[in-house]
Amino acid sequence: PEASFAGARIEMTTIARQLAEDYPEEWQAMDGHRTITIDAMPGYILPVRSAADIRRFVWILFGVVGLTLLLASANVANLLLARATARQREIGIRIAIGAQRGRLVRQLLTESVTLAVFGGTAGLLVASWMLDVMAAFQLPGGLAIGALGIELDQRILVFALLLSLVTAVAFGLVPALQATRPGVVNSLKGESTERGGSQQRLRKALVAVQVALCLILLVGSGLFLRTLRNSLRSDIGFDAENVVVARFNLAFLRYTPEQGTAFVDQLLERVRALPGVTAASVSTLVPFQAGGFRGMFAEIDGYSTSPGEEIRVDYVFVQPGYYRSLGIPLLQGRDFGPSDIEGSRRAVVINRHMAERYFSDRDPVGGIVRFAGGPAMEVVGVVGDPVWSSLGEEPTPFVFVPMAQSPDVASRSFITLVARTGRNAEEFTPLLAAQFRELEPGLSLTFIRTMEQQIGSALMPQRMGTVLFTLFGVLALALAAVGIYGVVGYSVTRQAREIGVRIALGASKQDILRGVVFGIAAPVAAGLAVGGATALALSRTLESFMFGVSPSDPLTFVVIAALLALVATLAALIPARRAARLDPMRVLTTE
């Protein structure tokens, strides 16, 4: 508890120096020398190389919520403007009997603050529920939101309170200032003071803002939807249906190489004997599994490297039946067999990308590959190119090495069992877990899940982005529709006498409909233009999460803009139809 990072580093450096002097041979490693570092444990919660993506994704979500809040504020401001106009007579009377403008502004802002505080409180209640719902959602790199330990602590409550107050001022100040500026005489007579149309212009400007913000959110939703659709339809290079994977590490139990090999052999024998199992194998890596890649410099007989070129390949240890278990196609040659054991001629299987790149002018089967000047390994087969980390990745040279020719791997590395079954994979999972418990009760599984669940975890950022963008986009669309409806409806109410006169003079219903709907066309068009340009600029931040679709995809922009224009037209059409059915005699005789 009393240790500091600085003190710990000094102490560990001293210990390291002493160990290096006492055990010079053991201290040396392949890359030169060992080092000891001191780091904070919370930093290791984040998966390797995922911090930048997580930070970008969180800021994107923060921006989505912020845009929705701005849109809601613009909507409420529009409603308060309409309400303030309706209260002009009341406010005019107050000013006439001596009320100061500052006190009236404070009263109206108090009403806005009360509204915002109630909204913020409701938001906190919903947030508390949503934290439990979203705990299983994963950020890029496989980090579950629940692992971040998020809770509604004092800082969050203070932030929510301040945000509510800022929001209240944002949507309440302008309406309050507008409401306290009417001419007293006109207000007392009940006449509108919008001679200059300033309030009407402000309401239409707020409509344009709502449309622009709504378009930005809907474009993000459309891009994520298309990405998810492309991801689910893409070729991943293997068959994930009815496959279960389980990861474990015998090194934690201090197994010897002989014990590790015996455990793996017994495990595979038991799993293959289970009803419905058609294939089973083990490896140090399966597709869409975080970590496990091992890079190595290689030499290939018969291939001449160009100046400065290095052959770098990834490799994985596998047992026979690995490709059949995952449904990876065997294109040439053979799989590993009982003869590929320690002491026999070393064998490897390579992927199609490596065969096409380094054996383009000859048959890859029978070729020789060496790792960092090590012993010769004969290529005995060629398989397809499965996706290893993320959809859309470029294939890399990949070498599969038989685990039986390196028996210590099973006892010192993380091992993943992969089993294909003819039955439902989720129902098969508990049966598979039982085999581990019976063989070694002390063994802890890192995970056991279906391959489809593993792929789903890899696609979680896209799924989460689709869900949240769509939810906020639909909410934004509803808010924009309500805002447009409110502005047009209020405009119809204020212009009822003018519309009645036009009808009395012979204007048709179609003329009234067109006039009312076209009256909102300018702010909607302006919002679409500004929102489209802003969405185009902001969409670049989503590029790392896109697959098979460009951030500036014209189809998405056109469809979303058309949808928003249609919703705006329908929202304006409802009060427009009401205006077209006005009775001119009744309107003209009503004060």
Coordinates of C-alpha atoms in Angstrom, one line a residue:
P1 CA 0.0 0.0 0.0
E2 CA 2.8 2.4 0.7
A3 CA 4.8 1.6 -2.4
S4 CA 5.4 4.2 -5.1
F5 CA 6.1 3.6 -8.8
A6 CA 9.4 5.4 -8.5
G7 CA 10.6 3.4 -5.5
A8 CA 9.4 0.1 -7.0
R9 CA 11.3 0.8 -10.3
I10 CA 14.5 1.6 -8.4
E11 CA 14.2 -1.6 -6.3
M12 CA 13.4 -3.8 -9.2
T13 CA 16.2 -2.3 -11.3
T14 CA 18.6 -3.2 -8.5
I15 CA 17.3 -6.8 -8.2
A16 CA 17.5 -7.1 -12.0
R17 CA 21.1 -6.0 -12.1
Q18 CA 22.0 -8.4 -9.3
L19 CA 20.3 -11.3 -11.1
A20 CA 22.1 -10.5 -14.4
E21 CA 25.5 -10.7 -12.5
D22 CA 24.6 -13.9 -10.7
Y23 CA 23.0 -15.7 -13.7
P24 CA 24.5 -14.3 -16.9
E25 CA 23.6 -17.2 -19.1
E26 CA 20.0 -17.6 -17.9
W27 CA 19.5 -13.8 -18.1
Q28 CA 20.3 -13.7 -21.8
A29 CA 17.4 -14.0 -24.2
M30 CA 17.0 -14.3 -28.0
D31 CA 16.7 -10.6 -28.4
G32 CA 19.6 -9.6 -26.3
H33 CA 18.7 -9.2 -22.6
R34 CA 15.8 -9.4 -20.2
T35 CA 14.2 -6.3 -18.7
I36 CA 11.9 -5.7 -15.8
T37 CA 9.2 -3.0 -16.0
I38 CA 6.7 -1.6 -13.5
D39 CA 3.3 -0.6 -14.7
A40 CA -0.1 0.1 -13.3
M41 CA -2.4 -3.0 -13.4
P42 CA -5.5 -1.1 -14.7
G43 CA -3.6 -0.4 -18.0
Y44 CA -3.6 -4.2 -18.7
I45 CA -7.4 -4.3 -18.8
L46 CA -7.3 -3.0 -22.3
P47 CA -6.5 -5.6 -25.0
V48 CA -3.2 -5.2 -26.8
R49 CA -3.1 -2.4 -29.4
S50 CA -6.8 -1.6 -28.7
A51 CA -6.5 1.7 -26.7
A52 CA -6.6 4.0 -29.8
D53 CA -9.7 2.2 -31.3
I54 CA -11.5 2.2 -27.9
R55 CA -10.7 5.9 -27.4
R56 CA -12.0 6.8 -30.9
F57 CA -15.1 4.6 -30.5
V58 CA -16.0 6.1 -27.1
W59 CA -15.6 9.7 -28.4
I60 CA -17.8 8.7 -31.4
L61 CA -20.5 7.6 -29.0
F62 CA -20.0 10.7 -26.8
G63 CA -20.5 12.7 -30.0
V64 CA -23.7 10.8 -30.9
V65 CA -25.2 11.5 -27.4
G66 CA -24.1 15.1 -27.6
L67 CA -25.8 15.6 -31.0
T68 CA -29.0 14.1 -29.7
L69 CA -28.9 16.4 -26.7
L70 CA -28.5 19.4 -29.0
L71 CA -31.3 18.2 -31.2
A72 CA -33.6 17.8 -28.2
S73 CA -32.6 21.3 -26.9
A74 CA -33.4 22.8 -30.3
N75 CA -36.8 21.1 -30.2
V76 CA -37.6 22.3 -26.7
A77 CA -36.4 25.8 -27.6
N78 CA -38.8 25.8 -30.5
L79 CA -41.7 24.8 -28.3
L80 CA -40.8 27.4 -25.7
L81 CA -40.7 30.1 -28.4
A82 CA -44.2 29.1 -29.4
R83 CA -45.3 29.1 -25.8
A84 CA -43.7 32.5 -25.2
T85 CA -45.6 34.0 -28.1
A86 CA -48.8 32.6 -26.7
R87 CA -48.0 34.4 -23.4
Q88 CA -47.3 37.8 -24.9
R89 CA -50.5 39.3 -23.4
E90 CA -49.6 38.0 -19.9
I91 CA -46.1 39.2 -20.2
G92 CA -47.2 42.6 -21.6
I93 CA -49.5 43.1 -18.6
R94 CA -46.7 42.3 -16.2
I95 CA -44.4 44.8 -17.9
A96 CA -47.2 47.4 -17.9
I97 CA -47.6 47.2 -14.2
G98 CA -43.9 47.5 -13.5
A99 CA -42.3 44.1 -13.7
Q100 CA -38.6 44.3 -14.6
R101 CA -37.4 42.4 -17.7
G102 CA -34.6 40.7 -15.7
R103 CA -37.1 39.3 -13.2
L104 CA -39.3 38.0 -16.0
V105 CA -36.3 36.4 -17.7
R106 CA -35.3 34.7 -14.4
Q107 CA -38.8 33.4 -14.0
L108 CA -38.9 31.9 -17.5
L109 CA -35.4 30.4 -17.0
T110 CA -36.5 28.9 -13.7
E111 CA -39.2 27.1 -15.6
S112 CA -36.6 25.8 -18.1
V113 CA -34.3 24.7 -15.3
T114 CA -37.1 22.8 -13.6
L115 CA -37.9 21.1 -16.8
A116 CA -34.2 20.2 -17.4
V117 CA -33.7 18.9 -13.8
F118 CA -36.7 16.6 -14.2
G119 CA -35.4 15.4 -17.5
G120 CA -31.9 14.9 -16.1
T121 CA -33.2 12.9 -13.1
A122 CA -35.2 10.7 -15.5
G123 CA -32.1 10.3 -17.6
L124 CA -30.1 9.1 -14.6
L125 CA -32.7 6.5 -13.8
V126 CA -32.6 5.2 -17.4
A127 CA -28.8 5.3 -17.3
S128 CA -28.7 3.2 -14.2
W129 CA -30.8 0.6 -15.9
M130 CA -28.9 0.8 -19.2
L131 CA -25.5 0.1 -17.4
D132 CA -26.8 -3.3 -16.5
V133 CA -28.2 -3.9 -20.0
M134 CA -25.0 -2.8 -21.8
A135 CA -22.5 -4.5 -19.4
A136 CA -22.0 -7.4 -21.9
F137 CA -21.4 -5.1 -24.9
Q138 CA -17.9 -5.1 -26.1
L139 CA -15.7 -2.3 -27.3
P140 CA -13.0 -2.8 -30.0
G141 CA -10.5 -5.4 -28.9
G142 CA -13.0 -7.5 -27.0
L143 CA -13.2 -5.3 -23.9
A144 CA -16.6 -5.7 -22.2
I145 CA -18.1 -2.4 -20.9
G146 CA -18.8 -4.2 -17.6
A147 CA -15.0 -4.7 -17.2
L148 CA -14.5 -0.9 -17.0
G149 CA -16.2 -0.8 -13.6
I150 CA -18.5 2.1 -14.6
E151 CA -21.0 3.2 -11.9
L152 CA -23.1 6.3 -11.2
D153 CA -20.8 7.8 -8.7
Q154 CA -20.6 11.3 -7.3
R155 CA -18.7 12.6 -10.3
I156 CA -21.4 11.4 -12.7
L157 CA -24.2 12.9 -10.6
V158 CA -22.4 16.3 -10.6
F159 CA -21.7 16.1 -14.3
A160 CA -25.4 15.3 -15.0
L161 CA -26.5 18.2 -12.8
L162 CA -24.2 20.7 -14.5
L163 CA -25.2 19.3 -18.0
S164 CA -28.9 19.7 -17.1
L165 CA -28.3 23.3 -16.0
V166 CA -26.3 24.2 -19.1
T167 CA -28.9 22.6 -21.3
A168 CA -31.7 24.6 -19.5
V169 CA -29.8 27.8 -20.3
A170 CA -29.2 26.7 -23.9
F171 CA -32.8 26.0 -24.7
G172 CA -34.4 28.5 -22.4
L173 CA -32.4 31.7 -22.7
V174 CA -33.4 32.8 -26.2
P175 CA -37.1 32.1 -25.8
A176 CA -37.0 34.0 -22.4
L177 CA -35.3 37.0 -24.1
Q178 CA -37.8 36.9 -27.0
A179 CA -40.8 36.6 -24.7
T180 CA -39.8 39.7 -22.7
R181 CA -39.4 42.0 -25.7
P182 CA -43.0 42.5 -26.9
G183 CA -44.5 45.9 -27.4
V184 CA -46.7 46.5 -24.3
V185 CA -49.6 48.2 -26.2
N186 CA -49.9 45.5 -28.9
S187 CA -49.6 42.8 -26.2
L188 CA -52.4 44.2 -24.2
K189 CA -54.6 44.4 -27.3
G190 CA -53.8 40.7 -28.0
E191 CA -52.0 41.4 -31.3
S192 CA -49.0 39.5 -32.5
T193 CA -45.7 41.4 -32.3
E194 CA -44.0 39.4 -35.0
R195 CA -44.1 42.2 -37.6
G196 CA -40.5 41.6 -38.5
G197 CA -41.0 37.9 -38.4
S198 CA -37.9 37.5 -36.1
Q199 CA -39.5 34.8 -34.0
Q200 CA -40.7 32.9 -37.1
R201 CA -37.2 33.1 -38.6
L202 CA -35.7 31.9 -35.4
R203 CA -38.1 28.9 -35.2
K204 CA -37.3 28.0 -38.8
A205 CA -33.6 28.3 -38.1
L206 CA -34.0 25.9 -35.2
V207 CA -35.8 23.5 -37.6
A208 CA -32.8 23.7 -39.9
V209 CA -30.5 22.8 -37.0
Q210 CA -32.7 19.9 -36.0
V211 CA -32.7 18.5 -39.6
A212 CA -28.9 18.9 -39.9
L213 CA -28.3 17.1 -36.6
C214 CA -30.8 14.4 -37.5
L215 CA -29.1 13.8 -40.8
I216 CA -25.7 13.4 -39.2
L217 CA -27.0 10.7 -36.8
L218 CA -29.0 8.9 -39.5
V219 CA -26.0 8.8 -41.9
G220 CA -23.9 7.2 -39.1
S221 CA -26.7 4.7 -38.5
G222 CA -26.8 4.0 -42.3
L223 CA -23.1 3.5 -42.6
F224 CA -23.0 1.1 -39.6
L225 CA -26.0 -0.8 -40.9
R226 CA -24.4 -1.3 -44.3
T227 CA -21.1 -2.3 -42.6
L228 CA -22.8 -4.9 -40.5
R229 CA -24.7 -6.3 -43.5
N230 CA -21.5 -6.6 -45.5
S231 CA -19.7 -8.2 -42.5
L232 CA -22.4 -10.9 -42.1
R233 CA -22.4 -11.7 -45.8
S234 CA -18.6 -11.7 -46.3
D235 CA -16.5 -14.8 -46.9
I236 CA -14.5 -15.6 -43.8
G237 CA -12.6 -18.5 -45.3
F238 CA -14.0 -21.2 -43.0
D239 CA -17.4 -22.6 -41.8
A240 CA -18.2 -21.3 -38.3
E241 CA -21.6 -23.1 -38.0
N242 CA -21.8 -25.7 -35.2
V243 CA -18.2 -25.2 -34.0
V244 CA -17.2 -24.8 -30.3
V245 CA -13.9 -23.5 -29.1
A246 CA -12.3 -23.7 -25.6
R247 CA -9.0 -22.1 -24.5
F248 CA -6.8 -23.4 -21.7
N249 CA -3.2 -23.3 -20.4
L250 CA -1.6 -26.4 -18.8
A251 CA 1.5 -24.3 -17.8
F252 CA -0.5 -22.9 -14.9
L253 CA -0.7 -26.5 -13.5
R254 CA 3.1 -27.0 -14.1
Y255 CA 2.6 -29.9 -16.6
T256 CA 5.7 -31.4 -18.1
P257 CA 5.9 -31.9 -21.9
E258 CA 5.0 -35.5 -21.5
Q259 CA 2.0 -34.8 -19.3
G260 CA 0.8 -32.0 -21.6
T261 CA 1.0 -34.3 -24.6
A262 CA -0.9 -37.1 -22.8
F263 CA -3.6 -34.6 -21.6
V264 CA -4.2 -33.3 -25.1
D265 CA -4.4 -36.9 -26.6
Q266 CA -6.9 -38.0 -23.9
L267 CA -8.9 -34.9 -24.3
L268 CA -9.2 -35.3 -28.1
E269 CA -10.0 -39.0 -27.7
R270 CA -12.9 -38.2 -25.3
V271 CA -14.2 -35.3 -27.4
R272 CA -14.2 -37.2 -30.7
A273 CA -16.1 -40.0 -29.0
L274 CA -19.0 -37.6 -28.0
P275 CA -22.2 -38.1 -29.9
G276 CA -22.5 -35.8 -32.9
V277 CA -18.9 -34.7 -33.0
T278 CA -17.5 -35.0 -36.6
A279 CA -14.0 -33.5 -36.0
A280 CA -11.9 -32.1 -33.2
S281 CA -8.4 -30.8 -32.9
V282 CA -6.3 -28.4 -30.9
S283 CA -4.0 -25.4 -31.8
T284 CA -2.4 -22.4 -30.4
L285 CA -4.7 -20.1 -32.4
V286 CA -8.1 -20.1 -34.0
P287 CA -9.7 -17.3 -36.2
F288 CA -11.1 -14.2 -34.4
Q289 CA -9.2 -15.0 -31.2
A290 CA -7.3 -12.2 -29.5
G291 CA -3.6 -12.7 -29.2
G292 CA -1.7 -15.9 -30.2
F293 CA 0.0 -14.6 -33.4
R294 CA 3.7 -15.4 -33.7
G295 CA 5.8 -13.7 -36.4
M296 CA 9.0 -15.2 -37.6
F297 CA 11.5 -14.4 -40.4
A298 CA 11.7 -17.2 -42.9
E299 CA 13.7 -18.4 -45.8
I300 CA 12.2 -20.3 -48.8
D301 CA 14.4 -22.5 -51.0
G302 CA 14.1 -21.5 -54.7
Y303 CA 12.8 -17.9 -53.9
S304 CA 15.2 -15.1 -54.4
T305 CA 14.5 -12.0 -52.3
S306 CA 14.9 -8.6 -53.7
P307 CA 17.3 -6.1 -52.1
G308 CA 16.0 -5.1 -48.7
E309 CA 13.1 -7.7 -48.8
E310 CA 12.4 -9.8 -45.7
I311 CA 10.1 -12.8 -45.6
R312 CA 8.1 -12.6 -42.5
V313 CA 5.4 -15.2 -41.8
D314 CA 2.9 -15.9 -39.0
Y315 CA 2.7 -19.5 -37.7
V316 CA 0.5 -21.6 -35.5
F317 CA 0.9 -25.1 -34.0
V318 CA -1.9 -27.4 -34.8
Q319 CA -2.9 -31.1 -34.4
P320 CA -4.3 -33.3 -37.2
G321 CA -7.9 -32.5 -38.1
Y322 CA -7.6 -28.8 -37.5
Y323 CA -8.7 -27.8 -41.0
R324 CA -11.6 -30.2 -41.1
S325 CA -12.8 -29.0 -37.6
L326 CA -12.9 -25.4 -38.8
G327 CA -14.0 -26.1 -42.3
I328 CA -10.9 -24.6 -43.9
P329 CA -10.5 -26.0 -47.4
L330 CA -7.5 -28.2 -48.1
L331 CA -6.5 -27.1 -51.6
Q332 CA -3.4 -29.2 -52.2
G333 CA -1.4 -32.0 -50.6
R334 CA -2.4 -33.5 -47.2
D335 CA -3.1 -32.8 -43.6
F336 CA -0.7 -33.8 -40.8
G337 CA -0.9 -37.4 -39.8
P338 CA 0.4 -39.9 -37.3
S339 CA 3.8 -40.0 -39.0
D340 CA 4.4 -36.2 -38.3
I341 CA 5.9 -36.7 -34.9
E342 CA 9.1 -35.6 -33.0
G343 CA 12.2 -36.9 -34.8
S344 CA 10.5 -37.4 -38.2
R345 CA 11.1 -35.1 -41.2
R346 CA 9.7 -31.7 -40.3
A347 CA 6.5 -30.8 -42.2
V348 CA 4.4 -27.7 -42.6
V349 CA 1.2 -26.6 -44.3
I350 CA 1.0 -23.1 -45.8
N351 CA -1.9 -20.9 -46.8
R352 CA -2.9 -20.0 -50.3
H353 CA -1.6 -16.5 -50.0
M354 CA 1.9 -17.7 -49.2
A355 CA 1.8 -20.3 -52.0
E356 CA 0.8 -17.7 -54.6
R357 CA 3.4 -15.2 -53.4
Y358 CA 6.4 -17.4 -52.9
F359 CA 5.7 -20.5 -55.1
S360 CA 4.1 -18.8 -58.1
D361 CA 6.3 -20.5 -60.6
R362 CA 6.4 -24.0 -59.1
D363 CA 4.4 -26.5 -57.1
P364 CA 4.4 -25.5 -53.4
V365 CA 4.0 -29.1 -52.2
G366 CA 7.5 -30.4 -51.6
G367 CA 9.0 -26.9 -51.2
I368 CA 11.3 -26.1 -48.3
V369 CA 10.8 -23.4 -45.7
R370 CA 13.2 -22.5 -42.8
F371 CA 12.5 -20.3 -39.8
A372 CA 15.4 -18.0 -39.0
G373 CA 18.0 -20.3 -40.4
G374 CA 16.6 -23.3 -38.6
P375 CA 16.1 -26.9 -39.9
A376 CA 14.4 -27.5 -43.3
M377 CA 10.6 -28.0 -43.2
E378 CA 8.8 -29.6 -46.1
V379 CA 5.5 -28.1 -47.4
V380 CA 3.0 -31.0 -47.4
G381 CA -0.2 -29.1 -48.1
V382 CA -1.9 -25.8 -49.0
V383 CA -5.1 -24.5 -47.3
G384 CA -7.3 -21.6 -47.9
D385 CA -7.0 -18.1 -46.3
P386 CA -9.2 -17.8 -43.2
V387 CA -9.8 -14.4 -41.7
W388 CA -7.8 -14.2 -38.5
S389 CA -8.4 -10.9 -36.8
S390 CA -10.9 -8.6 -38.6
L391 CA -13.0 -8.6 -41.7
G392 CA -11.4 -7.0 -44.6
E393 CA -7.9 -7.7 -43.5
E394 CA -5.3 -8.4 -46.1
P395 CA -4.1 -12.1 -46.0
T396 CA -0.5 -12.7 -44.8
P397 CA 1.8 -15.6 -45.3
F398 CA 0.8 -18.2 -42.8
V399 CA 2.5 -21.5 -41.8
F400 CA 0.9 -24.3 -39.9
V401 CA 3.3 -26.4 -37.8
P402 CA 2.4 -29.9 -36.4
M403 CA 2.2 -29.7 -32.6
A404 CA 3.5 -33.3 -32.3
Q405 CA 6.9 -32.3 -33.6
S406 CA 7.2 -29.7 -30.8
P407 CA 5.7 -31.6 -27.8
D408 CA 6.6 -28.9 -25.2
V409 CA 4.1 -26.6 -26.8
A410 CA 1.1 -28.3 -25.2
S411 CA 2.5 -27.8 -21.7
R412 CA 3.8 -24.2 -22.0
S413 CA 1.4 -22.3 -24.3
F414 CA -2.2 -21.4 -24.4
I415 CA -4.1 -24.1 -26.3
T416 CA -7.5 -23.9 -28.0
L417 CA -9.7 -26.9 -28.6
V418 CA -11.9 -26.7 -31.6
A419 CA -14.7 -29.2 -32.1
R420 CA -17.3 -29.5 -34.9
T421 CA -20.6 -31.1 -34.1
G422 CA -23.7 -32.0 -36.0
R423 CA -25.9 -30.7 -33.2
N424 CA -26.6 -27.2 -31.9
A425 CA -23.3 -25.8 -30.8
E426 CA -24.7 -23.9 -27.7
E427 CA -26.3 -27.1 -26.4
F428 CA -23.0 -29.0 -27.0
T429 CA -20.9 -26.5 -25.0
P430 CA -21.8 -27.8 -21.4
L431 CA -21.0 -31.3 -22.6
L432 CA -17.6 -30.2 -23.8
A433 CA -16.9 -28.3 -20.6
A434 CA -17.6 -31.5 -18.6
Q435 CA -14.7 -33.3 -20.4
F436 CA -12.2 -30.8 -19.0
R437 CA -13.6 -31.1 -15.5
E438 CA -13.4 -34.9 -15.6
L439 CA -9.9 -34.9 -16.9
E440 CA -8.4 -32.1 -14.8
P441 CA -10.7 -30.5 -12.1
G442 CA -8.0 -27.9 -11.4
L443 CA -7.9 -26.6 -15.0
S444 CA -9.4 -23.2 -15.6
L445 CA -10.8 -22.4 -19.0
T446 CA -10.0 -19.0 -20.4
F447 CA -13.2 -19.3 -22.4
I448 CA -15.6 -21.8 -23.9
R449 CA -18.0 -20.6 -26.6
T450 CA -19.3 -21.2 -30.1
M451 CA -17.3 -19.9 -33.0
E452 CA -20.3 -17.8 -34.1
Q453 CA -20.2 -16.2 -30.6
Q454 CA -16.5 -15.5 -31.1
I455 CA -17.2 -13.9 -34.5
G456 CA -20.0 -11.9 -32.9
S457 CA -17.6 -10.6 -30.3
A458 CA -15.2 -9.5 -33.0
L459 CA -18.1 -7.6 -34.7
M460 CA -19.4 -6.1 -31.4
P461 CA -18.2 -2.6 -32.2
Q462 CA -20.1 -2.7 -35.5
R463 CA -23.1 -4.2 -33.8
M464 CA -23.0 -1.7 -30.9
G465 CA -22.5 1.2 -33.3
T466 CA -25.5 0.0 -35.4
V467 CA -27.7 -0.4 -32.4
L468 CA -26.8 2.9 -30.7
F469 CA -26.7 5.0 -33.9
T470 CA -30.1 3.5 -35.0
L471 CA -31.7 4.2 -31.6
F472 CA -30.4 7.7 -31.4
G473 CA -31.1 8.2 -35.2
V474 CA -34.8 7.1 -34.7
L475 CA -35.1 9.3 -31.7
A476 CA -33.6 12.2 -33.7
L477 CA -36.0 11.6 -36.5
A478 CA -38.9 11.6 -34.1
L479 CA -37.7 14.8 -32.5
A480 CA -37.2 16.5 -35.9
A481 CA -40.7 15.4 -37.0
V482 CA -42.2 16.8 -33.8
G483 CA -40.2 20.0 -34.3
I484 CA -41.4 20.5 -37.9
Y485 CA -45.0 19.6 -37.0
G486 CA -44.9 22.1 -34.1
V487 CA -43.5 24.9 -36.2
V488 CA -45.9 24.4 -39.1
G489 CA -48.8 23.9 -36.7
Y490 CA -48.0 27.1 -34.9
S491 CA -47.6 28.9 -38.1
V492 CA -51.0 27.7 -39.3
T493 CA -52.6 28.9 -36.1
R494 CA -51.0 32.3 -36.3
Q495 CA -51.9 32.7 -40.0
A496 CA -55.4 31.3 -39.7
R497 CA -57.0 34.7 -40.7
E498 CA -54.8 35.1 -43.7
I499 CA -55.5 31.5 -44.8
G500 CA -59.2 32.1 -44.3
V501 CA -59.1 35.2 -46.5
R502 CA -57.3 33.3 -49.2
I503 CA -59.9 30.5 -49.1
A504 CA -62.7 33.1 -49.2
L505 CA -61.1 34.7 -52.3
G506 CA -61.0 31.3 -54.1
A507 CA -57.8 29.6 -53.2
S508 CA -58.1 25.8 -53.5
K509 CA -57.1 23.2 -51.0
Q510 CA -54.2 22.2 -53.1
D511 CA -53.0 25.9 -53.1
I512 CA -53.2 26.0 -49.3
L513 CA -51.4 22.7 -48.9
R514 CA -48.6 23.7 -51.3
G515 CA -48.2 27.1 -49.6
V516 CA -48.0 25.6 -46.1
V517 CA -45.7 22.7 -47.0
F518 CA -43.4 24.9 -49.2
G519 CA -43.1 27.3 -46.3
I520 CA -41.0 24.8 -44.4
A521 CA -39.1 23.7 -47.4
A522 CA -36.3 26.3 -47.2
P523 CA -35.2 25.5 -43.6
V524 CA -35.4 21.7 -44.3
A525 CA -33.3 22.1 -47.5
A526 CA -30.8 24.3 -45.6
G527 CA -30.6 21.7 -42.8
L528 CA -30.1 18.9 -45.3
A529 CA -27.3 20.8 -47.0
V530 CA -25.5 21.8 -43.8
G531 CA -26.0 18.4 -42.2
G532 CA -24.8 16.6 -45.3
A533 CA -21.6 18.6 -45.5
T534 CA -21.0 18.1 -41.7
A535 CA -21.8 14.3 -41.9
L536 CA -19.4 14.0 -44.8
A537 CA -16.6 15.6 -42.8
L538 CA -17.3 13.6 -39.6
S539 CA -17.8 10.3 -41.3
R540 CA -14.0 9.9 -41.7
T541 CA -13.9 9.2 -37.9
L542 CA -15.9 6.0 -38.6
E543 CA -13.5 4.7 -41.3
S544 CA -11.7 2.2 -39.1
F545 CA -15.0 0.6 -38.2
M546 CA -16.3 0.4 -41.8
F547 CA -16.2 -2.7 -43.9
G548 CA -17.2 -2.9 -47.6
V549 CA -18.6 0.7 -47.6
S550 CA -16.9 4.1 -47.9
P551 CA -17.5 6.7 -45.2
S552 CA -18.7 9.0 -48.0
D553 CA -21.0 6.4 -49.5
P554 CA -23.3 8.3 -51.8
L555 CA -26.1 5.8 -51.6
T556 CA -26.3 6.2 -47.8
F557 CA -26.3 10.0 -48.0
V558 CA -29.0 10.1 -50.7
V559 CA -31.3 7.6 -49.1
I560 CA -31.0 9.2 -45.7
A561 CA -31.6 12.7 -47.1
A562 CA -34.6 11.4 -49.1
L563 CA -36.0 9.7 -45.9
L564 CA -35.6 12.9 -43.9
A565 CA -37.2 15.0 -46.6
L566 CA -40.2 12.6 -46.7
V567 CA -40.6 12.6 -42.9
A568 CA -40.4 16.5 -43.0
T569 CA -43.1 16.6 -45.7
L570 CA -45.4 14.3 -43.8
A571 CA -44.9 16.2 -40.6
A572 CA -45.8 19.4 -42.4
L573 CA -48.7 17.9 -44.3
I574 CA -50.7 17.1 -41.1
P575 CA -51.2 20.8 -40.1
A576 CA -51.3 21.8 -43.7
R577 CA -54.4 19.6 -44.3
R578 CA -55.9 21.1 -41.2
A579 CA -55.3 24.6 -42.7
A580 CA -56.9 23.5 -46.0
R581 CA -60.1 22.5 -44.2
L582 CA -60.5 25.9 -42.3
D583 CA -63.9 27.5 -42.5
P584 CA -63.3 31.0 -43.7
M585 CA -66.5 32.4 -42.2
R586 CA -65.7 31.1 -38.8
V587 CA -62.1 32.2 -38.9
L588 CA -62.9 35.8 -40.1
T589 CA -65.5 36.3 -37.4
T590 CA -63.3 35.1 -34.5
E591 CA -61.2 37.6 -32.6

